[in-house]
């Protein structure tokens, strides 16, 4: 039985946090081994709605994430398919060893959702930003690292995980309204990038909510006669090296992520391109530093050049060189 | 059930096997194994339900060696009960799967361990899933008393109470020593029993070398609450020059000390 995407198609104002809830509800409908595990941030994802429908499949572990991860591993040895969700730093940095030893090394189907990535909660400051979560996850062998670009992608990639034995880290944005890219009949495959826009003057490889901004940037550039390919690299690890090499054929590749430019998507693409020897790479993302002055989300993203205009400007600047 | 004499014999072989493995490999966590040999023998011959023909039987009782460095106890007991073959033990050789901390994908080993403090949480997750599915499987976790300095152990303690995991038993191998010295010198946290009691666990203290007391303690279940057994042990028990010595946490034998250790354990080499 395939996942029911009605909730995702009907609600075009779905926020990322709530798409996490909807994903869990949709997965639970088709697989009774799925459990939703929380660490006192359940209300962020509207867990009440999940508890209402599946009271026996929701576990709140309280503010004790290391136990939550290892307990998920224990549950997975008994055939369960736990999905744990909390803010990105607590889902990765705080529990990295538990993920490493008990999920990645142990090769167990534990799925860890890190939400509110980047500066999704701008006013809360560095402790609550997801700047290094992907980099942390990417250090672990065996761990899938997924960064879906819209709610349909999140739902359908999660559906693929139901029949996949591998542990996974899935990063999603926060209270922001999701921008829709895909229709319900789009096919997704873990490990396969999707070219969402063709182009030949340059290529953008983006992940997560930055794919939408990249598409908007490409549209702006089209108006200036610049043709830019946009690739949705929803599986950051293992990276789709063929897709990277195809993008590198344009001669100029930009990576875009709401994450530090160090250690995330940019670094994964850099590995492929440096060894492939073709094309130049410019990494766009958050600067690799901690932030001490905060503003609204749009202002901070704009200042970091990660809105559509900023991405487009970076590209025209590079092409002029 | 096996007789006390038989279990003592099995425990003695765990000790001799771990000394042999350690000597062969040029070093190992031998004293930690000697200290918990009676606990492990009691578990496998007096408490755990498992199927030697089908080590992956879904409803088997689970044993998480959270103090994963005492893995030699597992390599010995699993061969003694017939889940693996003693002649397959290549501990200390090249290309071996007999690793110095409990490895994954090893018949009879329920979870790979080695970093301190993971076992109680893993065990709690197993116990939770077992309870939810109606499986009779009980889960036993063996920790060291240095290990319980890890905060995650106490996270698991709270979690186990919340979900009423009376199918979970944590045994603390309490020898008062850790890697760098006595617990009372390194991180003097005081009494263990009162801590588990404070978290709401059904807690008891036993002599970790009294097989009858160990079995009785491990076969006791209090409805609705997890169980903690503080087993008072002597690190290195059975070999005079190792007993109570923290610097035998990870030790190596020379041919003379090897011969002496084995002689004290009843075997001429």
Coordinates of C-alpha atoms in Angstrom, one line a residue:
Chain A
X1 CA 0.0 0.0 0.0
X2 CA 1.4 3.4 -1.0
X3 CA 1.6 6.4 1.2
X4 CA -1.4 8.7 1.3
X5 CA -0.3 12.1 0.2
X6 CA -3.6 13.8 0.6
X7 CA -2.6 16.0 3.5
X8 CA 0.5 17.2 1.6
X9 CA -1.4 18.0 -1.6
X10 CA -4.3 19.7 0.1
X11 CA -2.5 22.0 2.4
X12 CA -0.2 24.3 0.5
X13 CA 0.5 26.2 3.7
X14 CA 2.1 23.3 5.5
X15 CA 5.0 24.2 7.7
X16 CA 8.1 22.0 7.8
X17 CA 7.5 21.0 11.4
X18 CA 4.0 19.9 10.6
X19 CA 5.1 18.1 7.5
X20 CA 7.1 16.0 10.0
X21 CA 3.8 15.2 11.8
X22 CA 2.0 14.5 8.6
X23 CA 4.8 12.2 7.4
X24 CA 4.6 10.3 10.6
X25 CA 0.8 9.9 10.3
X26 CA 1.0 8.8 6.7
X27 CA 3.8 6.3 7.5
X28 CA 1.9 4.9 10.5
X29 CA -1.2 4.3 8.3
X30 CA 0.7 1.9 6.1
X31 CA 3.3 0.4 8.5
X32 CA 2.4 -0.6 12.0
X33 CA 6.1 -0.9 13.0
X34 CA 6.7 2.8 12.9
X35 CA 7.1 4.6 16.2
X36 CA 7.4 8.4 16.8
X37 CA 10.0 9.2 19.5
X38 CA 10.3 12.7 21.0
X39 CA 12.5 14.5 23.5
X40 CA 10.1 17.1 25.0
X41 CA 9.7 19.0 21.7
X42 CA 6.6 17.1 20.7
X43 CA 4.4 20.1 20.6
X44 CA 6.7 21.6 18.0
X45 CA 5.5 18.9 15.6
X46 CA 1.9 18.9 17.0
X47 CA 2.4 15.5 18.5
X48 CA -1.1 15.7 20.1
X49 CA -2.5 14.9 16.7
X50 CA -0.3 11.8 16.4
X51 CA -1.0 10.7 20.0
X52 CA -4.7 11.0 19.3
X53 CA -4.6 8.6 16.4
X54 CA -1.7 6.3 17.4
X55 CA -1.4 6.5 21.2
X56 CA 0.6 3.3 21.4
X57 CA 3.2 4.5 18.9
X58 CA 4.3 7.7 20.4
X59 CA 7.1 7.9 23.0
X60 CA 8.2 11.1 24.7
X61 CA 11.6 10.5 26.3
X62 CA 11.8 13.9 28.0
X63 CA 15.0 16.0 27.8
X64 CA 17.3 13.0 27.5
X65 CA 18.3 12.6 23.9
X66 CA 21.2 10.2 24.3
X67 CA 18.8 7.7 26.0
X68 CA 16.3 8.3 23.3
X69 CA 18.7 7.4 20.5
X70 CA 20.0 4.3 22.2
X71 CA 16.5 3.2 23.1
X72 CA 15.4 3.6 19.5
X73 CA 18.3 1.3 18.6
X74 CA 17.1 -1.3 21.1
X75 CA 13.6 -1.0 19.7
X76 CA 14.9 -1.4 16.2
X77 CA 16.5 -4.7 17.2
X78 CA 13.0 -5.9 18.0
X79 CA 11.7 -5.0 14.6
X80 CA 10.4 -1.5 15.3
X81 CA 11.1 1.4 12.9
X82 CA 11.5 4.4 15.1
X83 CA 11.5 8.0 13.9
X84 CA 13.0 10.4 16.4
X85 CA 12.5 14.1 16.0
X86 CA 14.0 17.2 17.7
X87 CA 15.9 20.3 16.8
X88 CA 18.9 19.7 14.6
X89 CA 21.8 20.3 17.1
X90 CA 20.2 18.0 19.7
X91 CA 19.5 15.4 17.0
X92 CA 23.1 15.2 15.9
X93 CA 25.8 16.9 17.9
X94 CA 24.4 16.0 21.3
X95 CA 23.9 12.4 20.5
X96 CA 26.5 11.7 17.8
X97 CA 28.2 8.8 19.6
X98 CA 24.9 7.1 20.2
X99 CA 24.0 7.5 16.6
X100 CA 27.5 6.2 15.6
X101 CA 27.8 3.1 17.9
X102 CA 24.1 2.1 18.3
X103 CA 22.6 3.0 14.9
X104 CA 25.3 3.4 12.3
X105 CA 27.8 0.8 13.3
X106 CA 25.0 -1.4 14.5
X107 CA 23.2 -1.0 11.1
X108 CA 19.8 -0.5 12.5
X109 CA 16.7 1.2 10.9
X110 CA 16.6 4.2 13.3
X111 CA 15.6 7.5 11.6
X112 CA 16.6 10.7 13.2
X113 CA 14.9 13.9 12.1
X114 CA 16.7 17.2 12.8
X115 CA 14.4 20.1 12.4
X116 CA 14.7 23.9 12.4
X117 CA 17.9 23.7 10.4
X118 CA 20.0 26.7 9.7
X119 CA 18.6 29.9 11.2
X120 CA 15.0 28.6 11.1
X121 CA 14.6 30.0 14.6
X122 CA 16.6 33.2 14.2
X123 CA 15.7 34.7 17.5
X124 CA 16.9 31.7 19.6
X125 CA 20.6 32.1 18.7
X126 CA 23.4 29.7 18.1
X127 CA 22.6 26.9 20.5
X128 CA 19.4 26.3 18.5
X129 CA 20.8 26.8 15.0
X130 CA 21.5 23.8 12.7
X131 CA 24.8 24.9 11.3
X132 CA 26.9 21.8 11.7
X133 CA 24.2 19.0 11.9
X134 CA 24.8 17.7 8.4
X135 CA 28.6 17.8 8.8
X136 CA 28.3 15.8 12.0
X137 CA 26.0 13.2 10.4
X138 CA 28.2 13.0 7.3
X139 CA 31.2 11.8 9.4
X140 CA 29.4 8.5 10.2
X141 CA 29.8 5.5 7.8
X142 CA 26.5 3.7 7.1
X143 CA 24.3 6.7 8.0
X144 CA 22.1 8.0 5.2
X145 CA 21.9 11.8 5.2
X146 CA 18.8 13.1 3.6
X147 CA 17.7 16.7 3.0
X148 CA 14.3 16.7 1.3
X149 CA 13.4 19.9 -0.5
X150 CA 9.6 19.8 0.0
X151 CA 6.9 17.9 1.9
X152 CA 6.2 15.5 -0.9
X153 CA 9.9 14.7 -1.0
X154 CA 10.0 14.2 2.8
X155 CA 7.0 11.9 2.7
X156 CA 8.1 9.8 -0.3
X157 CA 11.7 9.5 0.8
X158 CA 10.5 8.4 4.3
X159 CA 8.2 5.9 2.6
X160 CA 11.3 4.4 0.8
X161 CA 13.0 4.1 4.2
X162 CA 10.2 1.7 5.4
X163 CA 11.7 -1.1 3.3
X164 CA 15.3 0.0 3.7
X165 CA 17.4 -1.4 6.6
X166 CA 19.8 1.6 6.8
X167 CA 19.9 4.2 9.6
X168 CA 19.2 7.7 8.4
X169 CA 19.5 11.4 9.4
X170 CA 16.8 13.6 7.8
X171 CA 17.2 17.3 8.1
X172 CA 14.1 19.6 7.6
X173 CA 13.4 23.3 8.2
X174 CA 11.2 24.7 10.9
X175 CA 8.2 26.8 11.3
X176 CA 8.5 28.2 7.8
X177 CA 5.9 27.4 5.3
X178 CA 7.2 24.8 2.9
X179 CA 7.5 25.8 -0.7
X180 CA 6.2 23.1 -3.0
X181 CA 8.3 21.7 -5.8
X182 CA 7.0 18.3 -6.6
X183 CA 3.6 16.8 -7.5
X184 CA 2.4 13.6 -5.8
X185 CA 3.4 11.4 -8.7
X186 CA 7.1 12.3 -8.6
X187 CA 9.2 9.3 -8.1
X188 CA 12.0 9.4 -5.5
X189 CA 15.0 7.1 -5.0
X190 CA 17.4 7.3 -2.1
X191 CA 20.8 8.1 -3.5
X192 CA 19.5 9.7 -6.7
X193 CA 19.5 13.4 -7.3
X194 CA 16.7 15.0 -9.3
X195 CA 17.4 17.6 -12.0
X196 CA 14.5 20.1 -11.4
X197 CA 15.6 22.5 -14.0
X198 CA 17.8 22.0 -17.1
X199 CA 20.5 24.6 -17.9
X200 CA 24.0 24.9 -19.5
X201 CA 25.8 28.0 -18.4
X202 CA 26.2 26.9 -14.8
X203 CA 24.7 24.4 -12.4
X204 CA 23.3 24.7 -8.8
X205 CA 23.4 21.7 -6.6
X206 CA 21.1 22.5 -3.6
X207 CA 19.4 20.6 -0.8
X208 CA 16.5 21.1 1.4
X209 CA 14.6 24.4 1.5
X210 CA 17.4 26.0 -0.6
X211 CA 16.3 24.1 -3.7
X212 CA 13.3 26.4 -4.0
X213 CA 15.4 29.5 -3.6
X214 CA 17.8 28.1 -6.2
X215 CA 14.9 27.5 -8.7
X216 CA 13.8 31.1 -8.1
X217 CA 17.3 32.3 -8.7
X218 CA 17.5 30.3 -11.9
X219 CA 14.3 32.0 -13.1
X220 CA 15.8 35.4 -12.4
X221 CA 18.9 34.5 -14.3
X222 CA 16.9 33.2 -17.3
X223 CA 15.5 36.7 -17.7
X224 CA 19.1 37.9 -18.1
X225 CA 19.7 35.2 -20.6
X226 CA 21.7 33.0 -18.3
X227 CA 20.7 29.3 -18.3
X228 CA 21.3 27.6 -15.0
X229 CA 20.7 23.9 -14.2
X230 CA 19.3 23.2 -10.8
X231 CA 19.8 19.8 -9.1
X232 CA 18.0 18.7 -6.0
X233 CA 20.5 16.6 -4.1
X234 CA 18.1 15.2 -1.6
X235 CA 20.4 12.4 -0.6
X236 CA 23.6 14.1 0.6
X237 CA 25.2 10.8 1.6
X238 CA 25.8 8.7 -0.3
X239 CA 26.1 11.5 -2.8
X240 CA 24.9 11.0 -6.4
X241 CA 28.4 11.4 -7.9
X242 CA 27.1 11.0 -11.5
X243 CA 24.8 13.9 -11.0
X244 CA 27.7 16.0 -9.6
X245 CA 29.8 15.1 -12.6
X246 CA 27.0 15.9 -15.0
X247 CA 26.6 19.3 -13.3
X248 CA 30.3 19.9 -13.5
X249 CA 30.0 19.6 -17.3
X250 CA 28.7 23.1 -17.3
X251 CA 32.1 24.2 -16.0
X252 CA 30.7 26.1 -13.0
X253 CA 28.9 24.6 -10.0
X254 CA 27.3 26.3 -7.1
X255 CA 26.2 24.4 -4.0
X256 CA 23.5 26.0 -1.8
X257 CA 22.6 24.8 1.7
X258 CA 21.2 26.4 4.8
X259 CA 24.2 24.9 6.7
X260 CA 27.8 25.9 7.2
X261 CA 29.8 25.9 3.9
X262 CA 32.1 23.6 5.7
X263 CA 31.4 19.9 6.0
X264 CA 28.0 19.8 4.4
X265 CA 26.7 19.5 0.9
X266 CA 29.4 21.8 -0.4
X267 CA 32.1 19.6 1.0
X268 CA 30.5 16.4 -0.4
X269 CA 30.3 18.0 -3.9
X270 CA 33.9 19.3 -3.5
X271 CA 35.2 15.8 -2.9
X272 CA 33.6 14.6 -6.2
X273 CA 34.7 17.6 -8.2
X274 CA 38.2 17.8 -6.9
X275 CA 38.8 14.1 -7.8
X276 CA 36.9 14.4 -11.0
X277 CA 39.0 17.3 -12.1
X278 CA 36.4 19.1 -14.1
X279 CA 34.7 22.4 -13.4
X280 CA 35.0 25.1 -10.8
X281 CA 33.0 25.0 -7.5
X282 CA 31.6 27.9 -5.5
X283 CA 30.0 26.9 -2.2
X284 CA 27.1 29.1 -1.0
X285 CA 25.8 28.6 2.5
X286 CA 26.1 29.9 6.0
X287 CA 29.6 31.3 6.8
X288 CA 31.5 28.9 9.1
X289 CA 31.1 31.0 12.2
X290 CA 28.8 31.5 15.2
X291 CA 26.4 34.3 15.0
X292 CA 26.0 37.0 17.6
X293 CA 23.7 39.5 16.0
X294 CA 20.2 38.3 15.0
X295 CA 17.4 39.6 12.9
X296 CA 14.4 38.2 11.2
X297 CA 14.8 35.0 9.1
X298 CA 14.4 36.8 5.8
X299 CA 17.0 39.5 6.8
X300 CA 19.5 36.9 8.0
X301 CA 19.1 34.7 5.0
X302 CA 19.3 37.8 2.7
X303 CA 22.5 38.9 4.4
X304 CA 24.1 35.5 3.9
X305 CA 23.1 35.7 0.2
X306 CA 20.9 32.6 0.4
X307 CA 17.7 34.1 -0.9
X308 CA 16.9 33.9 -4.6
X309 CA 18.3 37.3 -5.3
X310 CA 21.5 36.6 -3.3
X311 CA 22.1 33.3 -5.1
X312 CA 21.4 34.9 -8.5
X313 CA 23.9 37.7 -7.7
X314 CA 26.6 35.2 -6.7
X315 CA 26.2 33.5 -10.0
X316 CA 26.3 36.5 -12.2
X317 CA 29.4 37.8 -10.2
X318 CA 31.2 34.5 -10.9
X319 CA 30.2 34.4 -14.5
X320 CA 31.6 37.8 -15.0
X321 CA 35.1 36.8 -13.8
Chain B
X1 CA 18.6 -25.8 36.2
X2 CA 22.3 -26.6 36.6
X3 CA 23.6 -27.2 40.0
X4 CA 25.6 -24.6 41.9
X5 CA 28.7 -26.8 41.5
X6 CA 28.2 -26.9 37.7
X7 CA 27.8 -23.1 37.5
X8 CA 30.9 -22.6 39.6
X9 CA 32.8 -24.9 37.2
X10 CA 31.5 -22.8 34.2
X11 CA 32.5 -19.6 36.0
X12 CA 36.0 -21.0 36.6
X13 CA 36.3 -21.8 32.9
X14 CA 35.3 -18.2 32.0
X15 CA 38.2 -17.1 34.2
X16 CA 40.7 -19.5 32.7
X17 CA 39.5 -18.8 29.2
X18 CA 39.9 -15.0 29.7
X19 CA 43.4 -15.4 31.1
X20 CA 44.3 -17.6 28.1
X21 CA 42.9 -15.1 25.6
X22 CA 44.6 -12.2 27.3
X23 CA 48.0 -14.0 27.4
X24 CA 47.6 -15.1 23.8
X25 CA 46.7 -11.6 22.6
X26 CA 49.5 -9.9 24.7
X27 CA 47.0 -8.0 26.8
X28 CA 43.3 -7.5 27.6
X29 CA 40.7 -6.4 30.1
X30 CA 41.2 -9.6 32.2
X31 CA 40.4 -8.4 35.7
X32 CA 37.0 -7.0 34.7
X33 CA 36.1 -10.4 33.3
X34 CA 37.3 -12.3 36.4
X35 CA 35.1 -10.1 38.6
X36 CA 31.9 -10.8 36.6
X37 CA 32.5 -14.4 35.8
X38 CA 30.1 -15.6 38.5
X39 CA 27.4 -13.2 37.3
X40 CA 27.7 -14.3 33.7
X41 CA 27.8 -18.0 34.5
X42 CA 24.7 -17.6 36.8
X43 CA 22.9 -15.7 34.0
X44 CA 23.5 -18.3 31.3
X45 CA 22.9 -21.4 33.4
X46 CA 20.3 -20.2 35.9
X47 CA 18.4 -17.3 34.5
X48 CA 18.4 -16.6 30.7
X49 CA 16.0 -18.4 28.4
X50 CA 17.6 -19.0 25.0
X51 CA 17.8 -21.7 22.4
X52 CA 21.2 -23.0 21.5
X53 CA 19.9 -24.4 18.1
X54 CA 18.3 -21.0 17.4
X55 CA 20.4 -18.2 19.0
X56 CA 18.2 -15.6 17.2
X57 CA 14.9 -16.9 18.6
X58 CA 12.7 -13.8 18.8
X59 CA 11.4 -14.4 22.3
X60 CA 14.8 -15.2 23.9
X61 CA 15.9 -13.2 26.9
X62 CA 18.4 -10.6 26.0
X63 CA 21.8 -9.9 27.6
X64 CA 23.5 -6.6 27.0
X65 CA 27.1 -6.6 28.2
X66 CA 27.2 -2.9 28.7
X67 CA 30.7 -3.2 30.2
X68 CA 31.6 -4.4 26.7
X69 CA 35.3 -4.7 27.5
X70 CA 34.5 -7.8 29.5
X71 CA 33.7 -9.5 26.2
X72 CA 35.9 -12.5 26.9
X73 CA 33.3 -13.7 29.3
X74 CA 30.9 -13.8 26.3
X75 CA 33.4 -15.6 24.1
X76 CA 33.8 -18.2 26.8
X77 CA 30.2 -18.7 27.9
X78 CA 28.8 -18.8 24.4
X79 CA 31.2 -21.6 23.6
X80 CA 30.5 -23.4 26.9
X81 CA 26.7 -23.4 26.2
X82 CA 27.2 -24.4 22.6
X83 CA 26.2 -21.3 20.6
X84 CA 29.7 -21.0 19.2
X85 CA 32.6 -23.4 19.0
X86 CA 35.6 -23.0 21.3
X87 CA 37.9 -24.0 18.4
X88 CA 36.7 -21.0 16.4
X89 CA 38.1 -18.5 18.9
X90 CA 40.8 -16.5 17.2
X91 CA 41.0 -13.8 19.8
X92 CA 44.4 -12.1 19.5
X93 CA 45.1 -13.4 16.0
X94 CA 45.1 -11.4 12.7
X95 CA 41.9 -11.2 10.7
X96 CA 39.8 -12.1 13.7
X97 CA 36.2 -11.3 14.4
X98 CA 36.8 -11.9 18.1
X99 CA 37.2 -8.2 19.0
X100 CA 38.2 -6.6 22.3
X101 CA 34.7 -5.2 22.9
X102 CA 31.5 -7.0 22.2
X103 CA 31.1 -6.9 18.4
X104 CA 28.1 -6.9 16.1
X105 CA 26.9 -9.8 13.9
X106 CA 28.3 -12.3 16.4
X107 CA 26.1 -15.3 17.2
X108 CA 24.7 -15.0 20.7
X109 CA 25.8 -11.4 21.2
X110 CA 22.6 -9.2 21.4
X111 CA 24.2 -5.8 20.9
X112 CA 27.7 -4.4 20.2
X113 CA 29.0 -2.4 23.1
X114 CA 32.2 -0.8 24.3
X115 CA 31.5 2.8 25.0
X116 CA 30.3 3.3 28.5
X117 CA 26.7 4.1 29.3
X118 CA 24.8 2.9 26.2
X119 CA 23.7 -0.5 27.5
X120 CA 20.9 0.5 29.9
X121 CA 19.2 2.6 27.2
X122 CA 19.5 0.0 24.5
X123 CA 18.2 -2.6 27.0
X124 CA 15.3 -0.2 27.9
X125 CA 14.4 0.1 24.2
X126 CA 14.4 -3.7 23.8
X127 CA 12.3 -4.1 27.0
X128 CA 9.9 -1.5 25.8
X129 CA 9.4 -3.1 22.4
X130 CA 9.1 -6.6 24.1
X131 CA 6.4 -5.3 26.5
X132 CA 4.5 -3.6 23.7
X133 CA 4.5 -6.7 21.5
X134 CA 3.6 -9.1 24.4
X135 CA 6.9 -10.9 24.1
X136 CA 7.9 -12.6 27.4
X137 CA 11.6 -11.8 26.6
X138 CA 13.4 -10.3 29.6
X139 CA 16.4 -8.0 29.2
X140 CA 19.5 -8.0 31.4
X141 CA 22.1 -5.3 31.3
X142 CA 25.5 -5.7 33.0
X143 CA 27.2 -2.4 33.9
X144 CA 30.4 -1.5 35.7
X145 CA 30.4 0.8 38.7
X146 CA 32.7 3.3 36.9
X147 CA 30.4 3.1 33.9
X148 CA 27.4 4.4 35.9
X149 CA 29.2 7.7 36.1
X150 CA 27.9 8.2 32.6
X151 CA 24.8 10.5 32.6
X152 CA 23.1 8.5 30.0
X153 CA 22.7 5.6 32.5
X154 CA 20.5 7.9 34.6
X155 CA 18.5 9.0 31.6
X156 CA 17.7 5.3 31.0
X157 CA 16.8 5.0 34.7
X158 CA 14.1 7.7 34.4
X159 CA 12.8 6.3 31.1
X160 CA 12.5 2.7 32.4
X161 CA 10.4 4.0 35.3
X162 CA 8.1 6.0 32.9
X163 CA 7.4 2.9 30.9
X164 CA 7.2 0.5 33.8
X165 CA 9.9 -1.8 32.4
X166 CA 9.6 -4.7 34.9
X167 CA 11.1 -6.9 32.2
X168 CA 14.4 -4.9 32.5
X169 CA 17.1 -5.8 35.0
X170 CA 20.3 -3.8 35.3
X171 CA 23.1 -5.5 37.2
X172 CA 26.0 -3.3 38.4
X173 CA 29.2 -5.2 38.8
X174 CA 30.3 -3.2 41.8
X175 CA 34.0 -3.7 42.6
X176 CA 34.8 -0.2 43.7
X177 CA 37.4 0.3 41.0
X178 CA 37.7 1.9 37.6
X179 CA 40.5 2.4 35.1
X180 CA 42.5 5.1 36.9
X181 CA 41.9 4.0 40.5
X182 CA 39.2 3.5 43.1
X183 CA 35.8 5.0 42.4
X184 CA 36.1 6.8 45.7
X185 CA 39.2 8.5 44.4
X186 CA 38.2 9.2 40.8
X187 CA 34.6 10.3 41.2
X188 CA 33.3 9.5 44.7
X189 CA 29.6 9.4 44.0
X190 CA 28.7 7.4 47.1
X191 CA 26.2 4.7 47.5
X192 CA 24.8 3.0 44.4
X193 CA 21.8 1.3 45.9
X194 CA 20.2 4.5 47.2
X195 CA 20.6 6.1 43.8
X196 CA 18.6 3.5 41.9
X197 CA 16.1 3.4 44.7
X198 CA 15.8 7.2 44.4
X199 CA 14.9 6.8 40.8
X200 CA 12.2 4.3 41.8
X201 CA 13.8 1.1 40.8
X202 CA 13.3 -2.1 42.8
X203 CA 16.9 -2.4 44.1
X204 CA 18.8 -5.1 45.9
X205 CA 22.4 -5.7 46.9
X206 CA 24.0 -9.1 46.7
X207 CA 27.4 -10.8 47.0
X208 CA 28.5 -10.9 43.3
X209 CA 30.3 -14.2 43.9
X210 CA 27.4 -16.0 45.6
X211 CA 25.8 -17.9 42.7
X212 CA 22.7 -18.8 44.6
X213 CA 22.0 -15.3 45.8
X214 CA 22.7 -14.0 42.3
X215 CA 20.3 -16.3 40.6
X216 CA 17.6 -15.6 43.1
X217 CA 18.1 -11.8 42.7
X218 CA 18.0 -12.1 38.9
X219 CA 14.9 -14.3 38.8
X220 CA 13.0 -11.8 41.0
X221 CA 10.6 -9.4 39.3
X222 CA 8.6 -6.7 40.9
X223 CA 5.5 -5.8 38.9
X224 CA 5.6 -2.5 37.2
X225 CA 9.1 -1.4 38.0
X226 CA 12.6 -2.1 36.6
X227 CA 15.1 -3.9 38.8
X228 CA 18.6 -3.0 39.8
X229 CA 21.0 -5.6 41.3
X230 CA 24.1 -4.2 42.9
X231 CA 26.5 -7.1 42.8
X232 CA 29.4 -6.6 45.2
X233 CA 32.5 -8.1 43.5
X234 CA 36.2 -8.3 43.6
X235 CA 37.9 -7.1 40.5
X236 CA 40.3 -9.9 39.3
X237 CA 38.6 -12.5 41.6
X238 CA 40.3 -15.8 41.5
X239 CA 43.9 -14.6 40.9
X240 CA 45.6 -13.4 44.0
X241 CA 47.9 -10.7 42.3
X242 CA 44.9 -9.2 40.4
X243 CA 42.3 -9.1 43.2
X244 CA 41.4 -5.5 43.9
X245 CA 44.0 -4.1 41.6
X246 CA 42.8 -1.3 39.3
X247 CA 45.9 -1.5 37.2
X248 CA 44.8 -5.0 36.1
X249 CA 41.8 -3.3 34.4
X250 CA 43.7 -3.9 31.2
X251 CA 46.7 -6.1 31.8
X252 CA 49.2 -8.4 30.2
X253 CA 50.8 -11.6 31.4
X254 CA 54.3 -12.8 31.0
X255 CA 54.9 -16.5 30.9
X256 CA 55.5 -16.6 34.7
X257 CA 52.4 -14.6 35.7
X258 CA 50.3 -16.6 33.2
X259 CA 51.4 -19.8 34.7
X260 CA 50.7 -18.6 38.2
X261 CA 47.3 -17.3 37.3
X262 CA 46.2 -20.5 35.6
X263 CA 47.6 -22.6 38.5
X264 CA 45.5 -20.5 40.9
X265 CA 42.5 -21.2 38.7
X266 CA 43.2 -24.9 38.8
X267 CA 44.9 -25.5 35.5
X268 CA 48.6 -26.5 34.9
X269 CA 50.0 -24.9 31.7

